[in-house]
Short mmCIF file of C-alpha atoms in Angstrom, two decimals:
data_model
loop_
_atom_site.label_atom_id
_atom_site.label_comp_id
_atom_site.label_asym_id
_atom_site.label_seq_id
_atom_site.Cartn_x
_atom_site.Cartn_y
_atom_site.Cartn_z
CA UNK A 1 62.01 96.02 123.08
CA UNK A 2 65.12 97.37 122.33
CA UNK A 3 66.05 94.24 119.81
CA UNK A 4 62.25 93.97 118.02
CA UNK A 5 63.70 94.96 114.61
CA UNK A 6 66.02 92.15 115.15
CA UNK A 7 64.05 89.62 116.08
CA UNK A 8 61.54 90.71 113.12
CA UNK A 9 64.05 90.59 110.52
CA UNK A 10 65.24 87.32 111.61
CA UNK A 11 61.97 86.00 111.88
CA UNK A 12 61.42 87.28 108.41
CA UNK A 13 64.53 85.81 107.28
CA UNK A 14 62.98 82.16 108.59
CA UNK A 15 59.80 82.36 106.93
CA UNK A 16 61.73 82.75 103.47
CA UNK A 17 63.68 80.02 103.87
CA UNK A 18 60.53 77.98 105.19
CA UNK A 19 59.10 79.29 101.96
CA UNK A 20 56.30 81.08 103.87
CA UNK A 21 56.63 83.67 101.85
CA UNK A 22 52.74 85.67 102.46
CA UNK A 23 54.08 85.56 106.31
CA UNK A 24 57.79 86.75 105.13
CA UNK A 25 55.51 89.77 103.30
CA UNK A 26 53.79 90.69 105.75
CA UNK A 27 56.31 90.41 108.36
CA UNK A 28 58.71 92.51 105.87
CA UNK A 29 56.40 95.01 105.25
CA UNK A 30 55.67 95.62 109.35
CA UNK A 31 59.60 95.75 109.32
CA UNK A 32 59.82 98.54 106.79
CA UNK A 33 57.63 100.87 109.34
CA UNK A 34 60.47 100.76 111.65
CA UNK A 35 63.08 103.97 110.03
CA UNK A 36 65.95 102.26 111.32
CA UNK A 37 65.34 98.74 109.36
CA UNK A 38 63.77 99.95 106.60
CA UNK A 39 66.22 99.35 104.26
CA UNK A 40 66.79 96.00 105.54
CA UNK A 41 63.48 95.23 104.74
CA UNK A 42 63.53 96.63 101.33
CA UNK A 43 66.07 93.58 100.62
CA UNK A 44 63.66 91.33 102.24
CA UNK A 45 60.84 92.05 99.94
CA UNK A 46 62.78 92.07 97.10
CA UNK A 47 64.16 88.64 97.89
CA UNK A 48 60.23 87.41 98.63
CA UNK A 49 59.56 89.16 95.07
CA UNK A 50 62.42 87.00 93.26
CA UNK A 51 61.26 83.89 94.62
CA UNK A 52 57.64 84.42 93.77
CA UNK A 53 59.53 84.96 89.92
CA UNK A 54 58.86 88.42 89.49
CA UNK A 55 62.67 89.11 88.71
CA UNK A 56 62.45 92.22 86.73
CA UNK A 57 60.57 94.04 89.89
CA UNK A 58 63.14 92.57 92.48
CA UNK A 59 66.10 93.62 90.18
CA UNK A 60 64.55 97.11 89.67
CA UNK A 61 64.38 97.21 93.59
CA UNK A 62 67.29 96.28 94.09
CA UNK A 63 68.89 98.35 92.05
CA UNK A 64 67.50 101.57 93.43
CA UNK A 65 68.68 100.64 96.70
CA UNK A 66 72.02 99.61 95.82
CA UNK A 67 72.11 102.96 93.93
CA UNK A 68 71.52 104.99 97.36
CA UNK A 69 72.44 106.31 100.16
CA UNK A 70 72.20 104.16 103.31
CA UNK A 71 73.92 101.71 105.60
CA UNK A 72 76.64 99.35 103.79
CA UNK A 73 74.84 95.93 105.20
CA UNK A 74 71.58 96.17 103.47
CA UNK A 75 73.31 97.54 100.26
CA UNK A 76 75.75 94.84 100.58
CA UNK A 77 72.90 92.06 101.00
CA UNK A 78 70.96 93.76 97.92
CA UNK A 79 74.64 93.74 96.01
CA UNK A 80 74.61 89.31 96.21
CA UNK A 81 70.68 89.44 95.68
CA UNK A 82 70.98 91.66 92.63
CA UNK A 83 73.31 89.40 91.06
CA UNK A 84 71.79 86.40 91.20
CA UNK A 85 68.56 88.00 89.46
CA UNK A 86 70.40 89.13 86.98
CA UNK A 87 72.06 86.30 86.27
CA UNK A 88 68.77 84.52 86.22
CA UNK A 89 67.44 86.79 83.63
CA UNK A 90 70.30 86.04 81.56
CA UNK A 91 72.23 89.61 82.34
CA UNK A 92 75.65 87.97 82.97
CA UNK A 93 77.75 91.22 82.55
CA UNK A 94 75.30 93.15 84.63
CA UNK A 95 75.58 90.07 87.42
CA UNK A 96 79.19 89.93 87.45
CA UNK A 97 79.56 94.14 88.07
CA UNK A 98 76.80 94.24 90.79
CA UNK A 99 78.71 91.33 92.72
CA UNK A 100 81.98 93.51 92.38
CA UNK A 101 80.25 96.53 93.73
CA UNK A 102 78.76 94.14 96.36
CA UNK A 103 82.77 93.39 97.13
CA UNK A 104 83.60 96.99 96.94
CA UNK A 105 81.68 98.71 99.45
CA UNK A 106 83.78 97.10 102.26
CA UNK A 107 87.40 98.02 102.50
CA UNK A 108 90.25 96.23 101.28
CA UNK A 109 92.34 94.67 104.52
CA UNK A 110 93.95 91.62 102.71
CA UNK A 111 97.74 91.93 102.52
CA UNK A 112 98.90 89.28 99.66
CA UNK A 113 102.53 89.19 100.27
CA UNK A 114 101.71 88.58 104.37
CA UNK A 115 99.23 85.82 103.08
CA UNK A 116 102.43 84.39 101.06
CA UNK A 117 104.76 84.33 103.67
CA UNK A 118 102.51 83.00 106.58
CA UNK A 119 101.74 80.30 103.77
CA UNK A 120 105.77 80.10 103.30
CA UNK A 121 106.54 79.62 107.18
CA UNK A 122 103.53 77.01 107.68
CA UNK A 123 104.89 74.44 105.45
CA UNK A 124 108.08 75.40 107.29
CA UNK A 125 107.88 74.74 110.42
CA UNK A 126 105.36 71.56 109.97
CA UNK A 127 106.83 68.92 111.82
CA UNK A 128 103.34 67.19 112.24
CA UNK A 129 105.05 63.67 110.52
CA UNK A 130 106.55 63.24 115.03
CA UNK A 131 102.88 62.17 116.08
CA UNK A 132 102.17 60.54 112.84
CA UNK A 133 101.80 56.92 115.57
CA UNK A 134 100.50 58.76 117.96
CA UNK A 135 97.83 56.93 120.11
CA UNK A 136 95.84 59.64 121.85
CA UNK A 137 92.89 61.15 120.10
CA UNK A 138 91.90 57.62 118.87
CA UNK A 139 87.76 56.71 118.85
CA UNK A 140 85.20 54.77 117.88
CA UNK A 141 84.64 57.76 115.42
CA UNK A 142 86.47 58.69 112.66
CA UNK A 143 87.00 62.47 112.33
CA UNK A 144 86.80 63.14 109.12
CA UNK A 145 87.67 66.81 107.64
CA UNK A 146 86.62 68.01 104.59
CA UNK A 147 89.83 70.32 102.88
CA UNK A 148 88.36 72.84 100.16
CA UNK A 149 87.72 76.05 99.37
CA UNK A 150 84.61 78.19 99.47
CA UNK A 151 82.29 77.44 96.54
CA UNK A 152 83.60 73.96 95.96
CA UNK A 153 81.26 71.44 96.98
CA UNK A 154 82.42 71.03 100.56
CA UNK A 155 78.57 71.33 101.77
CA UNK A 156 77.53 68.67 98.92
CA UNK A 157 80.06 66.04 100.27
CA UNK A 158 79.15 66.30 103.52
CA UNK A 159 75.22 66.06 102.88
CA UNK A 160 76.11 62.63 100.71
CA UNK A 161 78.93 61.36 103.52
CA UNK A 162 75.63 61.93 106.26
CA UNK A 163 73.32 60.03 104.32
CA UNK A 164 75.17 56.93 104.11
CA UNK A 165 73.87 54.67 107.78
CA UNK A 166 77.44 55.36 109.47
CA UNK A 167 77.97 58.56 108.23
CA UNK A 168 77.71 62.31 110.31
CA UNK A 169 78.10 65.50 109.68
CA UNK A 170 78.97 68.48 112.40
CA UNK A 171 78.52 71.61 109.71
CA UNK A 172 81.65 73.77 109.85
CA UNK A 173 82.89 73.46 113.29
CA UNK A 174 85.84 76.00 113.87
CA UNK A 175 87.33 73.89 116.67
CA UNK A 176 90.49 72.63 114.53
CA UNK A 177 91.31 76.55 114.45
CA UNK A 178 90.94 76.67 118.56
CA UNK A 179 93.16 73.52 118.79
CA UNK A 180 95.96 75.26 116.40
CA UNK A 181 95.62 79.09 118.78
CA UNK A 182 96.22 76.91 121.70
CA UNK A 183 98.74 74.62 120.79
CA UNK A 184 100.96 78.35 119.28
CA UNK A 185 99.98 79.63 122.98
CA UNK A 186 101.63 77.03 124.79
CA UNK A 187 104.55 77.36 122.32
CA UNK A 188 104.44 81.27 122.53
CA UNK A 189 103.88 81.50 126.39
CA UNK A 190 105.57 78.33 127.68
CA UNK A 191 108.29 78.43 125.13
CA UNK A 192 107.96 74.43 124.55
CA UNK A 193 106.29 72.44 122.34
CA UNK A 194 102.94 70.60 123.76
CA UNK A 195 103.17 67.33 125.54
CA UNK A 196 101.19 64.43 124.74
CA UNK A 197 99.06 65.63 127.42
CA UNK A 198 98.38 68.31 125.81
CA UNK A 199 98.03 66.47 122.83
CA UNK A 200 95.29 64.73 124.29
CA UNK A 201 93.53 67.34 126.04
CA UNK A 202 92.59 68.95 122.54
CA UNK A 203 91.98 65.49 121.29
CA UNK A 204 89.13 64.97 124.17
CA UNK A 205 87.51 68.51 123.14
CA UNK A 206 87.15 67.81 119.63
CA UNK A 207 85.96 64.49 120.21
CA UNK A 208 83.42 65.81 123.20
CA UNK A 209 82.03 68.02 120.28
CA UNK A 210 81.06 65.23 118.40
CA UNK A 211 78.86 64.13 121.55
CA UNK A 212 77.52 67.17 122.15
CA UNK A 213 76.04 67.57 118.30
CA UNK A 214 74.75 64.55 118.60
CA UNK A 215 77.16 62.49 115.61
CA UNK A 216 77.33 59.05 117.21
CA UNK A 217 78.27 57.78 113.31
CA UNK A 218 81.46 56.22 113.03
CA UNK A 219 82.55 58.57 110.48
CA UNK A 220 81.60 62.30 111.44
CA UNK A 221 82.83 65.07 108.70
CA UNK A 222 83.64 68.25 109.31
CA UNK A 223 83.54 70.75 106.65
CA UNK A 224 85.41 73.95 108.13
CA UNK A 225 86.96 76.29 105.92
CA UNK A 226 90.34 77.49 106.28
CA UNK A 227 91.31 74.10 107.61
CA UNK A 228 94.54 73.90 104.89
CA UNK A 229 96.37 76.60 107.18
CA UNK A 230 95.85 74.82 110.49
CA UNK A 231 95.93 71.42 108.91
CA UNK A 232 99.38 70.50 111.00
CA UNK A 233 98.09 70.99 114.78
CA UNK A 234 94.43 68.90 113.57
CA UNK A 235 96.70 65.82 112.43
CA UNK A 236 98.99 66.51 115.63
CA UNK A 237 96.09 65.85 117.97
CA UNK A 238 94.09 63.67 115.93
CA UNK A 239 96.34 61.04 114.14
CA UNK A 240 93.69 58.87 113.47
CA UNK A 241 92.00 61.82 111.65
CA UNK A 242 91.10 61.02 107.89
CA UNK A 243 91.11 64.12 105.18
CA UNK A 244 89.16 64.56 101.48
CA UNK A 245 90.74 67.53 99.45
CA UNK A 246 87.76 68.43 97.44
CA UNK A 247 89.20 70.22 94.22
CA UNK A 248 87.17 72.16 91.71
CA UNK A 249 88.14 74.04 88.49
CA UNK A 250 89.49 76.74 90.01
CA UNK A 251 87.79 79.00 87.27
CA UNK A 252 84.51 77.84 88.49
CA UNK A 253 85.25 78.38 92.09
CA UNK A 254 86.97 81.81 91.95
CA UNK A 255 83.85 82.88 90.02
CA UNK A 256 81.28 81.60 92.16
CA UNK A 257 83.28 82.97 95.56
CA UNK A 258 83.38 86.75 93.96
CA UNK A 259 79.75 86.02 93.00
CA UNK A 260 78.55 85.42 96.74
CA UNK A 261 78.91 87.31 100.33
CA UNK A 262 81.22 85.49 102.60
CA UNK A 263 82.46 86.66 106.06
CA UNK A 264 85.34 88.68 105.42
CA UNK A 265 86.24 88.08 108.92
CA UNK A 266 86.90 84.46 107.90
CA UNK A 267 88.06 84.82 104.52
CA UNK A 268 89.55 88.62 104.42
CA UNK A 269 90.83 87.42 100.70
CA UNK A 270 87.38 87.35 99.24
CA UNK A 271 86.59 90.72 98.26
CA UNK A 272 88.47 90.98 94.88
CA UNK A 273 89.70 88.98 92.11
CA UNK A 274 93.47 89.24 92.37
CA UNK A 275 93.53 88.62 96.11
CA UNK A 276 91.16 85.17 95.22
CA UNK A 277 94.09 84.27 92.94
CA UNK A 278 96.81 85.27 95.56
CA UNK A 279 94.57 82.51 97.90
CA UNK A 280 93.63 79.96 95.79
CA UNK A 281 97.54 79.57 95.19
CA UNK A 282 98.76 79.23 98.67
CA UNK A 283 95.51 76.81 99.06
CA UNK A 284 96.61 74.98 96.47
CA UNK A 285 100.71 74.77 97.52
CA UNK A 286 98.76 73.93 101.38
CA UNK A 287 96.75 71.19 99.94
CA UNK A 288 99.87 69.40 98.23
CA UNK A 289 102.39 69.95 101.14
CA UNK A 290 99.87 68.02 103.58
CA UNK A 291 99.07 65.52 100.60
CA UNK A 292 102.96 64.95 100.80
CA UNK A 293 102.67 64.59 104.00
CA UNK A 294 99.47 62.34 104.89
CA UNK A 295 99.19 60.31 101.72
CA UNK A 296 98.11 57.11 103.56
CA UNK A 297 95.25 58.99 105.07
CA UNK A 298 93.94 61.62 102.64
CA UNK A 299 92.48 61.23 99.34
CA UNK A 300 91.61 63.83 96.69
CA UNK A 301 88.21 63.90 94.75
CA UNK A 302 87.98 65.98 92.05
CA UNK A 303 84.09 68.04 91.85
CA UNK A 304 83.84 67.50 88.60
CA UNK A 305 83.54 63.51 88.82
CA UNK A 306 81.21 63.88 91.62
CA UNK A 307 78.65 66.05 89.58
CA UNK A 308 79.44 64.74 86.05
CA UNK A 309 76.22 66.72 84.72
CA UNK A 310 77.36 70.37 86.15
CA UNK A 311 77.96 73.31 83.87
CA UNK A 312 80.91 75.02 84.28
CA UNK A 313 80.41 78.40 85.54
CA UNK A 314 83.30 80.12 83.38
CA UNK A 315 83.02 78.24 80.21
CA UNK A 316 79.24 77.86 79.67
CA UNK A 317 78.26 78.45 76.41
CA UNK A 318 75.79 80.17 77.09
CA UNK A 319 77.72 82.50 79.59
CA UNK A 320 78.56 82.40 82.58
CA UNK A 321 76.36 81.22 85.11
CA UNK A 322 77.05 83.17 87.77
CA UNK A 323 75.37 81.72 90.83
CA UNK A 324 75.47 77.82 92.31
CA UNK A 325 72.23 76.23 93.62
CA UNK A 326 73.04 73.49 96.13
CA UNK A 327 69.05 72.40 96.30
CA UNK A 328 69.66 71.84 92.15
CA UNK A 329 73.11 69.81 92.97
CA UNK A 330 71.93 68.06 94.96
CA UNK A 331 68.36 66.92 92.97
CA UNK A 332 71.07 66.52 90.27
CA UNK A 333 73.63 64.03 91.41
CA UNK A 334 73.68 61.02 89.13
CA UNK A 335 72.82 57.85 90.76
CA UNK A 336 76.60 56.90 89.82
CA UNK A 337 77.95 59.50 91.38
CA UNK A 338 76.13 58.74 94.44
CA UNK A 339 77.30 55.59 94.79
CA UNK A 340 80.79 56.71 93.83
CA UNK A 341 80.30 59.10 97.61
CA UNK A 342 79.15 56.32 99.47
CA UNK A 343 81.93 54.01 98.44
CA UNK A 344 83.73 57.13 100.02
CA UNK A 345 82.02 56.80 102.76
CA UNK A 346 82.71 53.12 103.43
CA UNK A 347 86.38 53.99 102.05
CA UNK A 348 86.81 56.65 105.71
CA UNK A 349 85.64 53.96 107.66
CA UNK A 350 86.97 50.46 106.43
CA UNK A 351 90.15 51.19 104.01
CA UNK A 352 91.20 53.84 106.31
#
């Protein structure tokens, strides 16, 4: 079949994060006899090699294939990889340079100045304070959105907001970034600004979403990224909508985003350092316009008070550490911080 390789590669992909990892080997391995995906599976068995702890053979792997010739996505994949085994070993400058040659290998698209002024011209034209009494969109359910950055915690929130008894979570749903395109098509095509019907109509799709994935909590988060630029059509169509800016040390978060692969696609800013700085700016000017302008339904929690016990990535004494393990966060929430994200919790569905 045409789409074997594929399927293999994804299958391998499963049995590593099932922890499988004699399947993920030999699954790998059949992979590699296949020209076309054999450096694909090169990564693969270098990732099953970290994870078994032999770091010095997965780096040295790695290494050699980030060193040659070959297709940009494996060497981009073994770029990430090779930097967190490095920084594992302790190799901080050697983690931080493999990341940036991870970042390098796809070309630079972001224009910071047209990131500025689309930043400039969304806090102008918000006028999203007209349906602030609204009635449509209003539930049973509490949409909830999550407002942060990559790297900062977003997924943590969410996991502790889920495990409270009337708490959800629907994952990074992208749908506030449909309801935004279609309200600026009706504007650009129609030349008028949506009706309450229209209003609504969005308001009945997001809501239908939350059906569909099965949250029938009365407080469902959603944990998108890029919300802060779309922020003003969400609160449009869903007044009763409740938001939690999650801030981190922006140190800590620029570091761990230039540490990691994210989708480019997505986040075109998130291949080099300046153009991180360039975004975390107009995320941060974002985040305090709609503060201004929801304050009786958004809160702000810093990261740092909900993980008391986490290092800082860019002032460790010990170095940087370059690379953020949710699965250790998580195991290393204080019971007082817990109960500080369930009062949270509570907070989105009785204060609110």
């Amino acid at each position: 079949h045409p789409q074997a390789g594929q399927v293999a590669w994804w299958k391998g992909r499963m049995l590593i994060r099932a922890g499988r990892l004699d399947e993920a080997r030999t699954t790998a391995e059949g992979l590699a006899l296949r020209p076309r995906m054999r450096a694909m599976a090169r990564v693969q068995l270098a990732e099953i090699s970290m994870l078994e702890g032999d770091l010095e053979s997965a780096c040295e792997q790695l290494s050699a294939l980030l060193d040659g010739e070959g297709p940009v996505g494996p060497r981009f994949d073994a770029a990430f990889l090779l930097a967190r085994g490095l920084d594992r070993l302790g190799r901080h400058e050697e983690a931080f340079e493999a990341a940036a040659t991870g970042n390098r290998l796809h070309p630079r698209t972001f224009d910071a100045k047209a990131w500025e002024r689309a930043t400039d011209r969304i806090i102008a034209d918000d006028d999203s304070d007209r349906v602030r009494d609204a009635d449509h969109g209003r539930s049973e359910a509490t949409p909830v959105f999550i407002l942060g950055m990559p790297r900062s915690g977003t997924s943590l929130l969410e996991q502790i907001i889920a495990s409270h008894p009337d708490g959800g979570g629907v994952g990074e749903r992208r749908e506030p970034m449909l309801i935004h395109e279609d309200l600026e098509a009706i504007r650009d095509l129609h030349g008028r600004e949506p009706t309450d019907e229209d209003l609504e109509l969005e308001a009945g799709r997001y809501l239908a979403m939350h059906d569909f994935m099965g949250a029938g909590e009365r407080c469902v988060a959603n944990k998108v990224l890029g919300l802060e630029r779309v922020l003003g059509s969400t609160a449009a169509v869903l007044p009763g909508a409740r938001v939690i800016h999650l801030d981190r040390d922006p140190r800590d978060t620029l570091l761990s985003i230039h540490q990691h692969p994210l989708n480019l696609t997505h986040h075109p800013w998130a291949g080099d350092l300046e153009d991180l700085i360039v975004a975390r700016s107009a995320f941060d000017r974002l985040a305090g316009h709609w503060q201004d302008r929801f304050a009786e339904r958004m809160i702000r929690v810093s990261y740092e008070d909900l993980v008391p016990e986490a290092h800082p990535l860019a002032t460790s004494d010990s170095g940087p550490s370059l690379v953020l393990a949710y699965t250790s966060l998580l195991t290393s929430v204080t019971s007082s911080a817990f109960t500080c994200l369930i009062r949270l919790a509570l907070t989105c569905l009785v204060a609110w």
